[in-house]
Amino acid sequence: VVTIALTSTITVAAFLWTQYVDYKLFDDIGRLKKRLTLLALPAVAVICLSVVSAFTPVLFFVSPDNVYSRSALSFLPFAVSFFYLLYAEIEIYLSRKNSKSYLVMPSIIFLIPVFIGGILQFMFYGLSLVCAALAISVVSLYINIQGESSRLDSLSGLYTRAYLDYKIQHMSLKCPEDG
């Protein structure tokens, strides 16, 4: 049961990230509902394959001695997860001019630990880095979004006076004193 949950964790987290990004970009529940079925299919497939793997070696095999081994399709959860993450990043990039552009950098910061952890876990058998990388990513995302939202007025979406003062002071330090 633990192996099934761990195999599905990265895929479910990547799927939820895709949903979060879509909601933050477009703020449209109707759009989410329309796309939910199509976007959920790969995640549901990985979860089903994980459950089936408990009885038949599809993604993994657990021996009678309780030793875990990967099967030929063990790359599938990683591939689906990376697809979700890239899909979300492409969606952010394509809509950066029409929506909240401040999501671009936090999304990249979110992806870096997850990609590194996922690739290392896939390449080196026995390492379990995805959950730790996901935790680091979520914390960094939270910090970045909170920092950005503290600079924006929630009602108007404009930058706050404190941020304006900071930028003016920063710009004045860059200017030469004579001119």
Coordinates of N, CA and C in Angstrom, one line a residue:
V1 N 0.8 -1.2 0.0 CA 0.0 0.0 0.0 C 0.9 1.3 0.0
V2 N 1.9 1.2 0.8 CA 2.8 2.4 0.8 C 3.5 2.6 -0.5
T3 N 3.9 1.5 -1.2 CA 4.5 1.6 -2.5 C 3.6 2.2 -3.5
I4 N 2.3 1.8 -3.4 CA 1.3 2.4 -4.4 C 1.1 3.9 -4.1
A5 N 1.1 4.3 -2.9 CA 0.9 5.7 -2.5 C 2.2 6.5 -3.0
L6 N 3.3 6.0 -2.7 CA 4.5 6.7 -3.1 C 4.7 6.8 -4.6
T7 N 4.3 5.7 -5.3 CA 4.4 5.8 -6.8 C 3.4 6.8 -7.4
S8 N 2.3 7.0 -6.7 CA 1.3 7.9 -7.3 C 1.5 9.3 -6.8
T9 N 2.2 9.6 -5.7 CA 2.3 10.9 -5.1 C 2.8 11.9 -6.1
I10 N 3.9 11.7 -6.8 CA 4.5 12.7 -7.6 C 3.5 13.1 -8.8
T11 N 2.8 12.0 -9.3 CA 1.8 12.3 -10.4 C 0.7 13.1 -9.9
V12 N 0.1 12.8 -8.7 CA -1.0 13.5 -8.2 C -0.6 15.0 -7.9
A13 N 0.6 15.1 -7.3 CA 1.1 16.5 -7.0 C 1.3 17.3 -8.2
A14 N 1.8 16.7 -9.3 CA 2.0 17.4 -10.5 C 0.6 17.8 -11.2
F15 N -0.3 16.9 -11.1 CA -1.7 17.2 -11.6 C -2.3 18.3 -10.8
L16 N -2.2 18.3 -9.5 CA -2.7 19.4 -8.7 C -2.0 20.7 -9.0
W17 N -0.7 20.7 -9.3 CA 0.0 21.9 -9.6 C -0.6 22.4 -10.9
T18 N -0.9 21.6 -11.9 CA -1.5 22.0 -13.1 C -2.8 22.7 -12.9
Q19 N -3.6 22.1 -12.0 CA -4.9 22.7 -11.7 C -4.8 24.1 -11.0
Y20 N -3.8 24.1 -10.1 CA -3.5 25.4 -9.3 C -3.1 26.5 -10.3
V21 N -2.2 26.2 -11.2 CA -1.7 27.2 -12.2 C -2.9 27.6 -13.0
D22 N -3.7 26.7 -13.5 CA -4.8 27.1 -14.4 C -5.7 28.1 -13.6
Y23 N -6.0 27.7 -12.4 CA -6.9 28.6 -11.6 C -6.3 30.0 -11.3
K24 N -5.0 30.0 -11.0 CA -4.4 31.3 -10.7 C -4.3 32.1 -12.0
L25 N -4.1 31.5 -13.1 CA -4.0 32.3 -14.4 C -5.3 32.8 -14.9
F26 N -6.3 32.0 -14.8 CA -7.6 32.3 -15.5 C -8.7 32.6 -14.5
D27 N -8.6 32.2 -13.2 CA -9.6 32.4 -12.2 C -11.0 32.0 -12.7
D28 N -11.1 30.9 -13.3 CA -12.3 30.4 -14.0 C -12.6 29.0 -13.6
I29 N -13.5 28.7 -12.7 CA -13.9 27.4 -12.3 C -14.5 26.6 -13.5
G30 N -15.2 27.2 -14.3 CA -15.8 26.6 -15.5 C -14.7 26.0 -16.4
R31 N -13.7 26.8 -16.6 CA -12.6 26.3 -17.4 C -11.9 25.1 -16.8
L32 N -11.7 25.1 -15.5 CA -11.2 24.0 -14.8 C -12.0 22.7 -14.9
K33 N -13.3 22.9 -14.8 CA -14.2 21.7 -14.9 C -14.2 21.1 -16.3
K34 N -14.1 22.0 -17.3 CA -14.1 21.5 -18.7 C -12.9 20.7 -19.0
R35 N -11.7 21.1 -18.4 CA -10.5 20.5 -18.7 C -10.1 19.4 -17.8
L36 N -10.9 19.2 -16.7 CA -10.5 18.3 -15.6 C -10.4 16.9 -16.1
T37 N -11.4 16.4 -16.8 CA -11.5 15.0 -17.3 C -10.3 14.7 -18.1
L38 N -10.0 15.5 -19.1 CA -8.9 15.3 -20.0 C -7.6 15.3 -19.3
L39 N -7.4 16.3 -18.5 CA -6.1 16.4 -17.8 C -6.0 15.3 -16.7
A40 N -7.0 14.8 -16.1 CA -6.9 13.8 -15.1 C -6.7 12.4 -15.6
L41 N -6.9 12.2 -16.9 CA -6.7 10.8 -17.4 C -5.4 10.2 -17.2
P42 N -4.3 11.0 -17.5 CA -3.0 10.4 -17.3 C -2.7 10.0 -15.8
A43 N -3.1 10.9 -14.9 CA -2.9 10.7 -13.4 C -3.8 9.5 -13.0
V44 N -5.0 9.4 -13.4 CA -5.8 8.2 -13.1 C -5.2 6.9 -13.6
A45 N -4.7 7.0 -14.8 CA -4.0 5.8 -15.4 C -2.8 5.4 -14.6
V46 N -2.0 6.3 -14.1 CA -0.9 6.0 -13.3 C -1.3 5.4 -12.0
I47 N -2.3 5.9 -11.4 CA -2.9 5.4 -10.1 C -3.4 4.0 -10.3
C48 N -4.1 3.8 -11.4 CA -4.7 2.4 -11.7 C -3.5 1.4 -11.9
L49 N -2.5 1.8 -12.7 CA -1.4 1.0 -12.9 C -0.6 0.7 -11.6
S50 N -0.6 1.7 -10.7 CA 0.1 1.4 -9.4 C -0.7 0.4 -8.6
V51 N -2.0 0.5 -8.6 CA -2.8 -0.5 -7.9 C -2.7 -1.9 -8.5
V52 N -2.7 -1.9 -9.8 CA -2.5 -3.2 -10.5 C -1.1 -3.8 -10.2
S53 N -0.1 -3.0 -10.1 CA 1.2 -3.4 -9.8 C 1.3 -4.2 -8.5
A54 N 0.4 -4.0 -7.6 CA 0.4 -4.7 -6.3 C 0.2 -6.2 -6.6
F55 N -0.5 -6.5 -7.7 CA -0.8 -7.9 -8.0 C 0.0 -8.5 -9.2
T56 N 0.3 -7.6 -10.1 CA 1.0 -7.9 -11.4 C 2.2 -6.9 -11.6
P57 N 3.3 -7.3 -11.9 CA 4.4 -6.4 -12.1 C 4.3 -5.5 -13.3
V58 N 3.6 -4.4 -13.2 CA 3.5 -3.4 -14.3 C 4.4 -2.3 -14.1
L59 N 4.3 -1.6 -13.0 CA 5.3 -0.5 -12.7 C 6.4 -0.9 -11.7
F60 N 6.0 -1.8 -10.8 CA 7.0 -2.3 -9.8 C 6.6 -3.7 -9.4
F61 N 7.5 -4.4 -8.7 CA 7.3 -5.7 -8.2 C 7.8 -5.8 -6.8
V62 N 7.0 -6.3 -5.9 CA 7.4 -6.6 -4.5 C 7.5 -8.1 -4.3
S63 N 8.7 -8.6 -4.0 CA 8.9 -10.0 -3.9 C 8.3 -10.5 -2.6
P64 N 8.2 -11.8 -2.4 CA 7.8 -12.4 -1.1 C 8.6 -12.0 0.0
D65 N 9.9 -11.6 -0.2 CA 10.8 -11.2 0.8 C 10.6 -9.7 1.1
N66 N 9.6 -9.1 0.5 CA 9.3 -7.7 0.6 C 10.4 -6.8 0.1
V67 N 11.0 -7.2 -1.1 CA 12.0 -6.4 -1.7 C 11.4 -5.8 -3.0
Y68 N 11.5 -4.5 -3.1 CA 10.9 -3.7 -4.2 C 11.9 -3.7 -5.4
S69 N 11.3 -3.9 -6.6 CA 12.0 -3.9 -7.8 C 11.2 -3.1 -8.9
R70 N 11.9 -2.4 -9.7 CA 11.2 -1.7 -10.8 C 11.0 -2.6 -11.9
S71 N 9.9 -2.3 -12.7 CA 9.6 -3.0 -13.9 C 10.0 -2.2 -15.1
A72 N 9.7 -2.7 -16.3 CA 10.1 -1.9 -17.5 C 9.3 -0.6 -17.7
L73 N 8.1 -0.5 -17.1 CA 7.3 0.7 -17.2 C 7.4 1.6 -16.0
S74 N 8.4 1.4 -15.2 CA 8.6 2.3 -14.0 C 8.8 3.7 -14.3
F75 N 9.2 4.0 -15.6 CA 9.4 5.4 -16.0 C 8.1 6.2 -16.1
L76 N 7.0 5.5 -16.3 CA 5.7 6.1 -16.6 C 5.2 7.1 -15.6
P77 N 5.2 6.9 -14.3 CA 4.8 7.9 -13.4 C 5.7 9.2 -13.5
F78 N 7.0 9.0 -13.7 CA 7.9 10.2 -13.9 C 7.5 10.9 -15.2
A79 N 7.3 10.2 -16.3 CA 7.0 10.8 -17.5 C 5.7 11.6 -17.5
V80 N 4.7 11.0 -16.9 CA 3.4 11.7 -16.7 C 3.5 13.0 -15.8
S81 N 4.3 12.8 -14.8 CA 4.5 14.0 -13.9 C 5.2 15.1 -14.6
F82 N 6.3 14.8 -15.3 CA 7.0 15.8 -16.0 C 6.2 16.4 -17.1
F83 N 5.3 15.6 -17.7 CA 4.4 16.2 -18.7 C 3.5 17.2 -18.0
Y84 N 2.9 16.9 -16.9 CA 2.1 17.9 -16.2 C 2.9 19.2 -15.8
L85 N 4.0 19.0 -15.3 CA 4.8 20.2 -14.9 C 5.2 21.0 -16.1
L86 N 5.6 20.4 -17.2 CA 5.9 21.2 -18.4 C 4.6 21.8 -19.0
Y87 N 3.5 21.1 -19.0 CA 2.3 21.7 -19.5 C 1.9 23.0 -18.7
A88 N 2.1 22.9 -17.4 CA 1.7 24.1 -16.5 C 2.7 25.2 -16.9
E89 N 4.0 24.9 -17.0 CA 5.0 25.9 -17.3 C 4.7 26.6 -18.7
I90 N 4.3 25.8 -19.7 CA 4.0 26.3 -21.0 C 2.7 27.2 -20.9
E91 N 1.8 26.8 -20.1 CA 0.5 27.5 -20.0 C 0.9 28.9 -19.3
I92 N 1.7 28.9 -18.4 CA 2.2 30.2 -17.7 C 2.9 31.0 -18.7
Y93 N 3.8 30.5 -19.5 CA 4.6 31.2 -20.4 C 3.7 31.8 -21.5
L94 N 2.7 31.1 -22.0 CA 1.9 31.5 -23.1 C 0.9 32.6 -22.7
S95 N 0.5 32.6 -21.4 CA -0.5 33.6 -20.9 C 0.2 34.7 -20.1
R96 N 1.5 34.8 -20.1 CA 2.2 35.7 -19.2 C 1.8 37.2 -19.5
K97 N 1.4 37.5 -20.7 CA 1.0 38.9 -21.0 C -0.5 39.2 -20.7
N98 N -1.3 38.2 -20.6 CA -2.7 38.4 -20.4 C -3.1 38.2 -19.0
S99 N -2.3 37.7 -18.1 CA -2.7 37.5 -16.8 C -1.6 37.8 -15.8
K100 N -1.5 37.2 -14.7 CA -0.6 37.6 -13.6 C 0.8 37.1 -13.9
S101 N 1.6 38.0 -14.4 CA 2.9 37.7 -14.8 C 3.8 37.3 -13.7
Y102 N 3.5 37.7 -12.5 CA 4.3 37.4 -11.3 C 4.4 35.9 -11.0
L103 N 3.6 35.0 -11.7 CA 3.7 33.6 -11.5 C 4.8 32.9 -12.2
V104 N 5.5 33.6 -13.2 CA 6.5 33.0 -14.0 C 7.7 32.5 -13.2
M105 N 8.3 33.4 -12.4 CA 9.4 33.1 -11.6 C 9.1 32.1 -10.5
P106 N 8.1 32.3 -9.7 CA 7.8 31.2 -8.7 C 7.5 29.9 -9.3
S107 N 6.9 29.8 -10.5 CA 6.7 28.5 -11.1 C 8.0 27.8 -11.5
I108 N 9.0 28.6 -12.0 CA 10.3 28.0 -12.3 C 11.0 27.6 -11.1
I109 N 10.9 28.4 -10.0 CA 11.5 28.0 -8.7 C 10.8 26.7 -8.2
F110 N 9.6 26.6 -8.4 CA 8.8 25.4 -8.0 C 9.4 24.2 -8.7
L111 N 9.6 24.3 -10.0 CA 10.0 23.2 -10.9 C 11.4 22.7 -10.6
I112 N 12.3 23.5 -10.3 CA 13.7 23.1 -10.2 C 13.9 21.9 -9.2
P113 N 13.5 22.1 -8.0 CA 13.7 20.9 -7.0 C 13.0 19.7 -7.5
V114 N 11.8 19.8 -8.0 CA 11.0 18.7 -8.4 C 11.7 17.9 -9.5
F115 N 12.1 18.7 -10.5 CA 12.8 18.0 -11.7 C 14.1 17.4 -11.2
I116 N 14.9 18.0 -10.4 CA 16.1 17.4 -9.9 C 15.9 16.2 -9.1
G117 N 14.9 16.3 -8.2 CA 14.6 15.1 -7.3 C 14.0 14.0 -8.1
G118 N 13.1 14.3 -9.1 CA 12.5 13.2 -9.9 C 13.6 12.5 -10.8
I119 N 14.4 13.3 -11.4 CA 15.5 12.7 -12.3 C 16.4 11.9 -11.5
L120 N 16.9 12.4 -10.3 CA 17.8 11.6 -9.5 C 17.2 10.3 -9.0
Q121 N 15.9 10.5 -8.6 CA 15.2 9.3 -8.1 C 15.0 8.2 -9.2
F122 N 14.8 8.7 -10.4 CA 14.6 7.7 -11.5 C 15.9 7.1 -11.9
M123 N 17.0 7.9 -11.9 CA 18.3 7.4 -12.3 C 19.0 6.5 -11.3
F124 N 18.8 6.8 -10.0 CA 19.5 6.1 -9.0 C 18.5 5.3 -8.1
Y125 N 18.5 4.0 -8.3 CA 17.5 3.1 -7.6 C 17.8 3.2 -6.1
G126 N 16.7 3.4 -5.4 CA 16.9 3.4 -3.9 C 16.8 4.8 -3.3
L127 N 17.0 5.8 -4.1 CA 16.8 7.2 -3.6 C 15.4 7.5 -3.6
S128 N 14.9 8.2 -2.6 CA 13.6 8.7 -2.5 C 13.6 10.2 -2.3
L129 N 13.7 10.9 -3.3 CA 13.9 12.4 -3.2 C 12.7 13.2 -3.7
V130 N 11.8 12.6 -4.3 CA 10.7 13.4 -4.9 C 9.8 14.0 -3.8
C131 N 9.5 13.3 -2.7 CA 8.7 14.0 -1.7 C 9.4 15.1 -1.0
A132 N 10.7 14.9 -0.7 CA 11.5 16.0 -0.1 C 11.6 17.2 -1.1
A133 N 11.8 16.9 -2.4 CA 11.9 18.0 -3.4 C 10.6 18.7 -3.5
L134 N 9.5 18.0 -3.4 CA 8.1 18.6 -3.5 C 7.9 19.5 -2.3
A135 N 8.3 19.1 -1.1 CA 8.2 19.9 0.1 C 9.0 21.2 -0.1
I136 N 10.2 21.1 -0.5 CA 11.0 22.3 -0.8 C 10.4 23.2 -1.8
S137 N 9.8 22.6 -2.8 CA 9.2 23.4 -3.9 C 7.9 24.1 -3.4
V138 N 7.1 23.5 -2.6 CA 5.9 24.1 -2.1 C 6.2 25.2 -1.2
V139 N 7.2 25.0 -0.3 CA 7.6 26.1 0.6 C 8.2 27.3 -0.2
S140 N 9.0 27.0 -1.1 CA 9.6 28.2 -1.9 C 8.5 28.9 -2.7
L141 N 7.6 28.1 -3.2 CA 6.4 28.7 -4.0 C 5.6 29.6 -3.0
Y142 N 5.3 29.1 -1.9 CA 4.6 29.9 -0.9 C 5.3 31.2 -0.5
I143 N 6.5 31.1 -0.3 CA 7.3 32.3 0.1 C 7.3 33.3 -1.0
N144 N 7.5 32.8 -2.3 CA 7.5 33.7 -3.4 C 6.2 34.4 -3.7
I145 N 5.1 33.6 -3.6 CA 3.8 34.2 -3.9 C 3.4 35.1 -2.8
Q146 N 3.7 34.8 -1.5 CA 3.4 35.7 -0.4 C 4.2 37.0 -0.5
G147 N 5.5 36.9 -0.9 CA 6.3 38.1 -1.1 C 5.8 39.0 -2.2
E148 N 5.3 38.4 -3.3 CA 4.8 39.1 -4.4 C 3.4 39.7 -4.1
S149 N 2.6 39.0 -3.4 CA 1.3 39.5 -3.0 C 1.4 40.6 -2.0
S150 N 2.4 40.6 -1.2 CA 2.6 41.7 -0.2 C 2.9 43.1 -1.0
R151 N 3.4 43.0 -2.2 CA 3.7 44.2 -3.0 C 2.5 44.7 -3.8
L152 N 1.5 43.8 -3.9 CA 0.3 44.2 -4.7 C -0.9 44.4 -3.8
D153 N -1.7 45.4 -4.2 CA -2.9 45.7 -3.5 C -4.0 44.7 -4.0
S154 N -4.6 44.0 -3.0 CA -5.5 43.0 -3.4 C -6.8 43.4 -4.1
L155 N -7.2 44.7 -3.9 CA -8.4 45.2 -4.5 C -8.1 45.7 -6.0
S156 N -7.1 46.5 -6.1 CA -6.8 47.1 -7.4 C -5.8 46.3 -8.3
G157 N -5.0 45.5 -7.7 CA -4.0 44.7 -8.4 C -2.7 45.6 -8.7
L158 N -2.7 46.8 -8.2 CA -1.6 47.7 -8.4 C -0.6 47.5 -7.3
Y159 N 0.7 48.0 -7.6 CA 1.7 47.9 -6.6 C 1.4 48.8 -5.4
T160 N 1.8 48.5 -4.2 CA 1.6 49.3 -3.0 C 2.5 50.5 -2.9
R161 N 2.2 51.4 -2.1 CA 3.0 52.6 -1.9 C 4.4 52.2 -1.3
A162 N 4.4 51.2 -0.4 CA 5.7 50.7 0.2 C 6.6 50.2 -0.9
Y163 N 6.0 49.5 -1.8 CA 6.9 48.9 -2.9 C 7.4 50.1 -3.8
L164 N 6.5 51.1 -4.1 CA 6.9 52.2 -4.9 C 8.1 53.0 -4.2
D165 N 7.9 53.2 -2.9 CA 9.0 53.8 -2.1 C 10.3 53.0 -2.2
Y166 N 10.2 51.7 -2.1 CA 11.4 50.8 -2.2 C 12.0 51.0 -3.6
K167 N 11.2 50.9 -4.6 CA 11.8 51.0 -6.0 C 12.4 52.4 -6.2
I168 N 11.8 53.5 -5.8 CA 12.4 54.8 -5.9 C 13.7 54.9 -5.2
Q169 N 13.8 54.4 -4.0 CA 15.0 54.4 -3.3 C 16.1 53.5 -4.0
H170 N 15.7 52.4 -4.5 CA 16.6 51.5 -5.2 C 17.1 52.2 -6.5
M171 N 16.3 52.9 -7.2 CA 16.6 53.5 -8.4 C 17.5 54.8 -8.1
S172 N 17.2 55.4 -7.0 CA 18.1 56.6 -6.7 C 19.5 56.2 -6.3
L173 N 19.7 55.0 -5.7 CA 21.0 54.5 -5.4 C 21.8 54.2 -6.7
K174 N 21.1 53.8 -7.7 CA 21.8 53.5 -9.0 C 22.2 54.7 -9.7
C175 N 21.5 55.8 -9.6 CA 21.8 57.0 -10.3 C 23.1 57.7 -9.8
P176 N 23.8 58.3 -10.8 CA 25.0 59.0 -10.3 C 24.6 60.3 -9.6
E177 N 25.4 60.7 -8.7 CA 25.1 61.8 -7.8 C 25.0 63.2 -8.6
D178 N 25.7 63.3 -9.7 CA 25.7 64.6 -10.4 C 24.6 64.7 -11.4
G179 N 23.8 63.7 -11.5 CA 22.9 63.9 -12.6 C 21.6 63.2 -12.6

